[in-house]
Coordinates of C-alpha atoms in Angstrom, one line a residue:
X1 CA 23.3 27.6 -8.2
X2 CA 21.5 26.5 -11.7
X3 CA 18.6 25.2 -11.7
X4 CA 19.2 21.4 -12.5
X5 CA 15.9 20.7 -14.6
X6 CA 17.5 24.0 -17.0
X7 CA 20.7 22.8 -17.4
X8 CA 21.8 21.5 -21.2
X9 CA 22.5 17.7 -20.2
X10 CA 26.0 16.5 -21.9
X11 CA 26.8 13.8 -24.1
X12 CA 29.1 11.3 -22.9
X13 CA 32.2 10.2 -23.4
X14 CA 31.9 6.5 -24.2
X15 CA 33.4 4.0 -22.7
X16 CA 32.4 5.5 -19.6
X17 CA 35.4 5.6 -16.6
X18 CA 34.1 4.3 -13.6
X19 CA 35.7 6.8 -10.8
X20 CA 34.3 4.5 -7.5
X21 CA 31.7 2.4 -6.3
X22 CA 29.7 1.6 -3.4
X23 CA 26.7 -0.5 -2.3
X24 CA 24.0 0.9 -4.0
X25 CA 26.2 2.7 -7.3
X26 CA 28.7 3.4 -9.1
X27 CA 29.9 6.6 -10.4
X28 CA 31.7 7.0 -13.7
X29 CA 33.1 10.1 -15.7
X30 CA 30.0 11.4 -18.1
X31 CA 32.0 14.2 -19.9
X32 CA 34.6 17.0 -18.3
X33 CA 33.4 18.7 -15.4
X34 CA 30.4 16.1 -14.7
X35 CA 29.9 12.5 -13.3
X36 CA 27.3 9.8 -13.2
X37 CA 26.1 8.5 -10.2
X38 CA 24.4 5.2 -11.5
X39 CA 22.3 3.0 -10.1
X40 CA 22.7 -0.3 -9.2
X41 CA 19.0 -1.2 -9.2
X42 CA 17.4 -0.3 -12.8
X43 CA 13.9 1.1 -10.4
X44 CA 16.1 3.5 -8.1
X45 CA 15.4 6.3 -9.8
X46 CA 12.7 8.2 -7.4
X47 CA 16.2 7.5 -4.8
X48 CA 18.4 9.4 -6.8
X49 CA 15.6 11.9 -7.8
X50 CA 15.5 12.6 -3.9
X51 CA 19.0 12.8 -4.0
X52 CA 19.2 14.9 -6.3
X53 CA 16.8 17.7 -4.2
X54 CA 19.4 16.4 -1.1
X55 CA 22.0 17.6 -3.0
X56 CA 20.4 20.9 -3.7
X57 CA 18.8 21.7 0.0
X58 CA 22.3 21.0 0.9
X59 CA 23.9 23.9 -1.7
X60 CA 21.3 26.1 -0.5
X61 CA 22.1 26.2 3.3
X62 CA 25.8 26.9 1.7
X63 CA 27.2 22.8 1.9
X64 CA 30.0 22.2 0.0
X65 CA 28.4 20.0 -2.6
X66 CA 28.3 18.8 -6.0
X67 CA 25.6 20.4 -8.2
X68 CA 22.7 18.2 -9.6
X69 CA 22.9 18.5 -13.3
X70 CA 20.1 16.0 -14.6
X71 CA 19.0 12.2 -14.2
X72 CA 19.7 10.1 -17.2
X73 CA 19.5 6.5 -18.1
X74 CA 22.2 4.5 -19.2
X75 CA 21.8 0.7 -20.5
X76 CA 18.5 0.6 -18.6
X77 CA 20.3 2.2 -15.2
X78 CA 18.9 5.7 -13.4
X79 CA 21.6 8.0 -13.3
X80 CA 22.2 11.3 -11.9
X81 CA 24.9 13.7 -13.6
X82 CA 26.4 16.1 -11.1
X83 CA 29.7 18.6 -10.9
X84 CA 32.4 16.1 -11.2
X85 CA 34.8 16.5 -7.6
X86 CA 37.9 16.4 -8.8
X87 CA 40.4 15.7 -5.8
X88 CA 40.6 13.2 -3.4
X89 CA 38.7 11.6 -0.2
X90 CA 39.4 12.4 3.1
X91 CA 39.8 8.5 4.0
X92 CA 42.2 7.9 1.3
X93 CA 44.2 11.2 2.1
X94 CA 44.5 9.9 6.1
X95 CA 45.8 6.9 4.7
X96 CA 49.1 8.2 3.1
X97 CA 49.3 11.1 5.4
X98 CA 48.1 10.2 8.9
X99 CA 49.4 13.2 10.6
X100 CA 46.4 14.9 9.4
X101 CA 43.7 13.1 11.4
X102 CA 43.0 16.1 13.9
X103 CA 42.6 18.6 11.0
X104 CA 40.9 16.2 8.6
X105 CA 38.5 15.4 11.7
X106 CA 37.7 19.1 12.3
X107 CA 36.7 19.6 8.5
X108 CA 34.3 16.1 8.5
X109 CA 32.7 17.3 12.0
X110 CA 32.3 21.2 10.6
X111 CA 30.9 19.3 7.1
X112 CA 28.6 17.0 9.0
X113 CA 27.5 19.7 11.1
X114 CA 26.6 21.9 7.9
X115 CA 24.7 19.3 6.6
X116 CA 22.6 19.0 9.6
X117 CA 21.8 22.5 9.1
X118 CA 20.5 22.1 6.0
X119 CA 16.7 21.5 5.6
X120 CA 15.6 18.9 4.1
X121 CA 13.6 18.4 1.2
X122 CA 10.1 17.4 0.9
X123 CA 9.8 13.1 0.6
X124 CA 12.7 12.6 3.0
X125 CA 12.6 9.9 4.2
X126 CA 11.7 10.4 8.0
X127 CA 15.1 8.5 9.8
X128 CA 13.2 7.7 12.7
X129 CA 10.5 6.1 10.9
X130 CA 13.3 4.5 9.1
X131 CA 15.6 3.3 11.7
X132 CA 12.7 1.4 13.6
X133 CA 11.7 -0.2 10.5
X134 CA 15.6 -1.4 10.9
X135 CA 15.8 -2.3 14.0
X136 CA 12.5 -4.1 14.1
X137 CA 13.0 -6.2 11.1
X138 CA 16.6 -6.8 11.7
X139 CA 18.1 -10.6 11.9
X140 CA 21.5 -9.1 13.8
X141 CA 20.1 -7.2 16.8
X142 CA 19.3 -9.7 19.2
X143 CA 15.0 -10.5 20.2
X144 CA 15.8 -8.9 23.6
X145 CA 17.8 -5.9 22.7
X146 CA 14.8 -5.0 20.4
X147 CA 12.5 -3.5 22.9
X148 CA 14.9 -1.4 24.5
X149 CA 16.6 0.0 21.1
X150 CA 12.6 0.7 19.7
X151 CA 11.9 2.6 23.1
X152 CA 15.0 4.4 22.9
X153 CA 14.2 5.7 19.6
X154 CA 11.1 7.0 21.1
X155 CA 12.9 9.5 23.2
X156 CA 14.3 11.0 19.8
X157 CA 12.7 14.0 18.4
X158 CA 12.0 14.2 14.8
X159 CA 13.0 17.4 13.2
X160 CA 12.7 18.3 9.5
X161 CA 17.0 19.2 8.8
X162 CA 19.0 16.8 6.1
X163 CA 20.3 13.8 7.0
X164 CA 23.3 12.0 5.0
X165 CA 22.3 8.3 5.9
X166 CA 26.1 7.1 4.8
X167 CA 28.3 9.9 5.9
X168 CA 32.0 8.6 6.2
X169 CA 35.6 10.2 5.3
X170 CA 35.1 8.2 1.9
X171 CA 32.5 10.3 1.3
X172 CA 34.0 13.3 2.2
X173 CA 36.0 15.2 -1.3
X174 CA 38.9 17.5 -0.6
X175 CA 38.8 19.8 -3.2

């Protein structure tokens, strides 16, 4: 895998095609062969700068993943250009061909279990640390679940492998 800081950074192809979109960014065509993962919040670019090393710790430990080619900003936006996954996501496959659920399961699980295999890289954010923080501060876990959850998550050990934070079929490629 190339280095992403010494890779030539494309030009794109204007208007830009936006190719999906979630909570936090959308990701558009940049030029053939990459894509543009772009922030929704113009000061997210440390986020997708971690992201970015995710993506290559997860490479690394052999996880089938798109290859970091640069961050970028675009009309004020942090992006990060990345191998372009052409195909289409396991959620959307199950929906027009439902008789693959127990194969489609078996490649998520294997995927998911890759990924925790992968180390992860250094500014991580620690998802023990972070899920307190959650639960803590949150307004839908009822006052007296609160202490129970936060001892709970006591009883978990930290470790230092990769963790996806929003892994879900829709985030799965098939390739």
């Amino acid at each position: 895998m190339a280095d992403s800081t010494t890779d030539p950074i494309p030009e794109p192809e204007l208007p830009l095609v936006r190719l999906g979109s979630g909570r936090a960014a959308e990701v558009f065509r940049w030029s053939p062969g990459v894509a543009l993962k772009l922030s929704r919040e113009p000061q997210f670019d440390q986020g997708l700068q971690l992201e970015a090393a995710a993506l290559r710790a997860a490479a690394d430990a052999g996880v089938p993943v798109p290859r970091p080619r640069g961050m970028v900003t675009h009309e004020g936006r942090a992006g990060l250009l990345m191998d372009l996954i052409e195909g289409a996501d396991i959620l959307s496959t199950l929906e027009k061909k439902p008789w693959r659920v127990w194969s489609l399961g078996s490649l998520t699980g294997k995927v998911h279990a890759q990924l925790g295999e992968a180390v992860a890289p250094p500014g991580a954010q620690d998802v023990i640390t972070g899920a307190r923080s959650l639960v803590a501060g949150s307004e839908r876990v009822p006052e007296s679940a609160k202490p129970r959850v936060l001892a709970l998550l006591d009883t978990v050990h930290g470790g230092d492998r990769l963790c996806h934070l929003d892994f879900h079929p829709g985030n799965v490629m098939l390739t």
